[in-house]
């Protein structure tokens, strides 16, 4: 799923804090947002493996939840919501598309790496690819409770995230061609081979 969906997923999950400890709602939502986006910081280095931990984030989130329940504080609530956001991100990527450059072609059998079992998990493709209309629908659905419950400035964060989701969905199917053109036609003729080696092969039409 696309990054805005994960960000909103982390925030919607964190919104549950408002019902049990409303004084921590703000910090919970910020931590949920950050945890929701964090795993995709591995986009350029071992995507969906380096920072995606479907099993371990889930285990640590549950542990953090117990600690936060026994000793609620800004630190324990933030840690729980961050880990929960990252866990839900890593697990829900399984239900989207694979790692291929054009995920709508459904050619990859890799969704997320399971470090616990040391193997790739296959994409289920319930949401066919990141930035698909179904993905946008998930984003919009997750945003509803947030827009109802929150005031500014968090409401503005939700609206900004939704704007990114709409724009990303609109241009998603153009991005692979654009990326490949930039890499193959603009960068490749000028970059030395050892630097070009850092460009993930999925961004190249020409095998490098
Ligand atoms: Zn991801």
Short mmCIF file of C-alpha atoms and ligand atoms in Angstrom, two decimals:
data_model
loop_
_atom_site.label_atom_id
_atom_site.label_comp_id
_atom_site.label_asym_id
_atom_site.label_seq_id
_atom_site.Cartn_x
_atom_site.Cartn_y
_atom_site.Cartn_z
CA UNK A 1 0.00 0.00 0.00
CA UNK A 2 1.09 3.56 -0.59
CA UNK A 3 2.76 5.65 2.08
CA UNK A 4 -0.27 7.90 2.82
CA UNK A 5 -2.41 4.80 3.51
CA UNK A 6 0.20 3.55 5.98
CA UNK A 7 0.44 6.99 7.63
CA UNK A 8 -3.34 7.18 8.04
CA UNK A 9 -3.42 3.55 9.22
CA UNK A 10 -0.94 4.37 12.00
CA UNK A 11 -2.97 7.44 13.00
CA UNK A 12 -6.34 5.66 12.97
CA UNK A 13 -4.93 2.92 15.16
CA UNK A 14 -3.45 5.51 17.54
CA UNK A 15 -6.83 7.26 17.74
CA UNK A 16 -7.96 4.44 20.06
CA UNK A 17 -5.76 6.09 22.73
CA UNK A 18 -8.30 8.97 22.81
CA UNK A 19 -10.82 6.58 24.39
CA UNK A 20 -8.60 5.25 27.18
CA UNK A 21 -6.11 8.05 27.90
CA UNK A 22 -7.23 11.24 26.10
CA UNK A 23 -4.33 13.26 27.55
CA UNK A 24 -1.96 11.26 25.32
CA UNK A 25 -3.99 11.55 22.10
CA UNK A 26 -1.67 14.09 20.43
CA UNK A 27 1.57 12.22 21.06
CA UNK A 28 -0.12 8.92 20.13
CA UNK A 29 -1.25 10.27 16.73
CA UNK A 30 2.15 11.75 15.88
CA UNK A 31 3.87 8.49 16.88
CA UNK A 32 1.32 6.45 14.89
CA UNK A 33 1.92 8.59 11.81
CA UNK A 34 5.72 8.27 12.11
CA UNK A 35 5.55 4.52 12.80
CA UNK A 36 3.24 4.11 9.80
CA UNK A 37 5.70 5.73 7.40
CA UNK A 38 8.98 4.52 8.98
CA UNK A 39 9.36 1.09 7.28
CA UNK A 40 9.37 2.66 3.81
CA UNK A 41 12.59 4.52 4.65
CA UNK A 42 14.18 1.35 3.19
CA UNK A 43 12.85 2.22 -0.29
CA UNK A 44 16.35 2.57 -1.74
CA UNK A 45 18.14 -0.07 0.28
CA UNK A 46 16.58 -3.51 0.60
CA UNK A 47 12.99 -2.36 0.14
CA UNK A 48 10.44 -4.30 2.20
CA UNK A 49 13.27 -6.14 3.92
CA UNK A 50 15.66 -3.76 5.71
CA UNK A 51 13.00 -1.96 7.80
CA UNK A 52 9.92 -4.18 7.33
CA UNK A 53 9.51 -6.61 10.23
CA UNK A 54 5.98 -8.06 10.20
CA UNK A 55 6.67 -10.48 13.06
CA UNK A 56 9.08 -8.54 15.28
CA UNK A 57 7.30 -5.15 15.19
CA UNK A 58 4.08 -6.94 16.12
CA UNK A 59 5.73 -8.76 19.03
CA UNK A 60 7.40 -5.58 20.33
CA UNK A 61 4.20 -3.55 19.87
CA UNK A 62 2.30 -6.02 22.05
CA UNK A 63 5.08 -5.92 24.64
CA UNK A 64 5.08 -2.09 24.58
CA UNK A 65 1.28 -2.12 24.96
CA UNK A 66 1.60 -4.10 28.18
CA UNK A 67 4.27 -1.71 29.50
CA UNK A 68 2.19 1.35 28.51
CA UNK A 69 -0.86 -0.17 30.20
CA UNK A 70 1.07 -0.69 33.44
CA UNK A 71 2.91 2.61 33.29
CA UNK A 72 1.30 5.12 30.92
CA UNK A 73 3.58 8.01 29.98
CA UNK A 74 4.44 10.03 26.90
CA UNK A 75 7.39 7.70 26.22
CA UNK A 76 5.53 4.40 26.62
CA UNK A 77 2.45 5.55 24.68
CA UNK A 78 4.62 6.97 21.88
CA UNK A 79 6.70 3.78 21.66
CA UNK A 80 3.56 1.61 21.54
CA UNK A 81 1.90 3.67 18.80
CA UNK A 82 5.10 3.92 16.75
CA UNK A 83 5.65 0.14 16.89
CA UNK A 84 1.97 -0.55 16.20
CA UNK A 85 2.06 1.73 13.14
CA UNK A 86 5.21 0.03 11.83
CA UNK A 87 3.75 -3.43 12.55
CA UNK A 88 0.49 -2.74 10.72
CA UNK A 89 2.45 -1.25 7.81
CA UNK A 90 4.69 -4.33 7.53
CA UNK A 91 1.79 -6.78 7.80
CA UNK A 92 -0.59 -4.94 5.45
CA UNK A 93 2.08 -4.72 2.70
CA UNK A 94 1.50 -8.49 2.36
CA UNK A 95 -2.05 -7.77 1.15
CA UNK A 96 -0.88 -5.40 -1.59
CA UNK A 97 1.23 -5.97 -4.69
CA UNK A 98 4.79 -7.27 -5.09
CA UNK A 99 8.16 -5.60 -5.50
CA UNK A 100 8.05 -5.30 -9.30
CA UNK A 101 8.50 -1.91 -10.98
CA UNK A 102 4.96 -2.16 -12.38
CA UNK A 103 3.08 -4.02 -9.63
CA UNK A 104 -0.18 -4.11 -11.66
CA UNK A 105 1.56 -6.66 -13.93
CA UNK A 106 1.74 -8.98 -10.89
CA UNK A 107 5.03 -10.66 -11.81
CA UNK A 108 6.79 -10.60 -8.43
CA UNK A 109 6.36 -13.24 -5.75
CA UNK A 110 7.90 -10.98 -3.09
CA UNK A 111 5.73 -8.77 -0.86
CA UNK A 112 7.52 -8.46 2.49
CA UNK A 113 10.51 -10.25 3.99
CA UNK A 114 9.81 -12.35 7.05
CA UNK A 115 13.01 -12.15 9.12
CA UNK A 116 11.60 -14.65 11.63
CA UNK A 117 11.25 -17.42 9.05
CA UNK A 118 14.03 -16.10 6.79
CA UNK A 119 11.92 -16.01 3.64
CA UNK A 120 9.88 -13.70 1.42
CA UNK A 121 6.12 -13.64 1.92
CA UNK A 122 4.10 -13.71 -1.31
CA UNK A 123 1.85 -10.75 -2.16
CA UNK A 124 -1.87 -11.47 -1.67
CA UNK A 125 -2.94 -8.55 -3.92
CA UNK A 126 -6.23 -7.82 -2.12
CA UNK A 127 -5.27 -4.24 -2.97
CA UNK A 128 -3.75 -4.87 -6.39
CA UNK A 129 -0.91 -2.33 -6.16
CA UNK A 130 0.16 0.75 -4.21
CA UNK A 131 -1.54 3.84 -5.57
CA UNK A 132 -4.44 1.84 -7.08
CA UNK A 133 -8.00 3.18 -6.79
CA UNK A 134 -8.66 0.55 -4.09
CA UNK A 135 -5.66 1.83 -2.14
CA UNK A 136 -7.05 5.37 -2.35
CA UNK A 137 -10.38 4.05 -1.08
CA UNK A 138 -8.59 2.54 1.93
CA UNK A 139 -6.90 5.90 2.59
CA UNK A 140 -10.20 7.77 2.39
CA UNK A 141 -11.93 5.27 4.69
CA UNK A 142 -9.14 5.48 7.29
CA UNK A 143 -9.30 9.29 7.17
CA UNK A 144 -13.03 9.47 8.06
CA UNK A 145 -12.75 8.80 11.83
CA UNK A 146 -9.68 11.06 12.00
CA UNK A 147 -11.44 13.97 10.29
CA UNK A 148 -14.47 13.52 12.55
CA UNK A 149 -12.45 13.31 15.78
CA UNK A 150 -9.52 15.67 15.30
CA UNK A 151 -9.09 19.42 15.28
CA UNK A 152 -6.21 21.43 13.86
CA UNK A 153 -3.28 20.99 13.43
CA UNK A 154 -3.67 17.17 13.23
CA UNK A 155 -6.69 17.59 10.99
CA UNK A 156 -4.45 19.51 8.58
CA UNK A 157 -1.95 16.64 8.65
CA UNK A 158 -4.75 14.24 7.66
CA UNK A 159 -5.93 16.51 4.84
CA UNK A 160 -2.34 16.98 3.60
CA UNK A 161 -1.79 13.22 3.65
CA UNK A 162 -5.01 12.68 1.70
CA UNK A 163 -3.87 15.22 -0.90
CA UNK A 164 -0.62 13.28 -1.39
CA UNK A 165 -2.69 10.09 -1.73
CA UNK A 166 -4.89 11.56 -4.46
CA UNK A 167 -1.95 12.99 -6.45
CA UNK A 168 0.07 9.75 -6.09
CA UNK A 169 -2.90 7.66 -7.27
CA UNK A 170 -3.38 9.98 -10.27
CA UNK A 171 0.24 9.65 -11.47
CA UNK A 172 1.12 6.15 -10.15
CA UNK A 173 1.06 4.34 -13.50
CA UNK A 174 3.28 6.96 -15.13
CA UNK A 175 6.00 6.72 -12.48
CA UNK A 176 7.85 3.57 -13.66
CA UNK A 177 8.35 4.94 -17.17
CA UNK A 178 9.47 8.27 -15.73
CA UNK A 179 11.89 6.60 -13.30
CA UNK A 180 13.33 4.32 -15.98
CA UNK A 181 13.72 7.25 -18.41
CA UNK A 182 15.57 9.33 -15.83
CA UNK A 183 17.87 6.46 -14.86
CA UNK A 184 18.57 5.03 -18.32
CA UNK A 185 18.63 8.18 -20.44
CA UNK A 186 19.75 10.89 -18.04
CA UNK A 187 21.83 9.28 -15.29
CA UNK A 188 23.30 6.19 -16.98
CA UNK A 189 25.36 8.01 -19.67
CA UNK A 190 26.97 10.25 -17.05
CA UNK A 191 27.31 8.17 -13.90
CA UNK A 192 30.30 5.89 -13.42
CA UNK A 193 29.38 2.20 -13.14
CA UNK A 194 30.17 1.94 -9.44
CA UNK A 195 27.60 4.66 -8.65
CA UNK A 196 25.04 3.26 -11.08
CA UNK A 197 25.28 0.00 -9.18
CA UNK A 198 23.45 1.73 -6.31
CA UNK A 199 20.34 2.29 -8.45
CA UNK A 200 17.98 -0.60 -7.72
CA UNK A 201 17.61 -2.78 -10.82
CA UNK A 202 13.82 -2.48 -10.61
CA UNK A 203 14.24 1.16 -11.70
CA UNK A 204 16.02 0.11 -14.90
CA UNK A 205 14.47 -0.96 -18.19
CA UNK A 206 17.93 -1.88 -19.47
CA UNK A 207 19.57 -4.56 -17.36
CA UNK A 208 22.57 -2.85 -15.75
ZN1 LIG B 1 6.12 -0.74 2.97
#
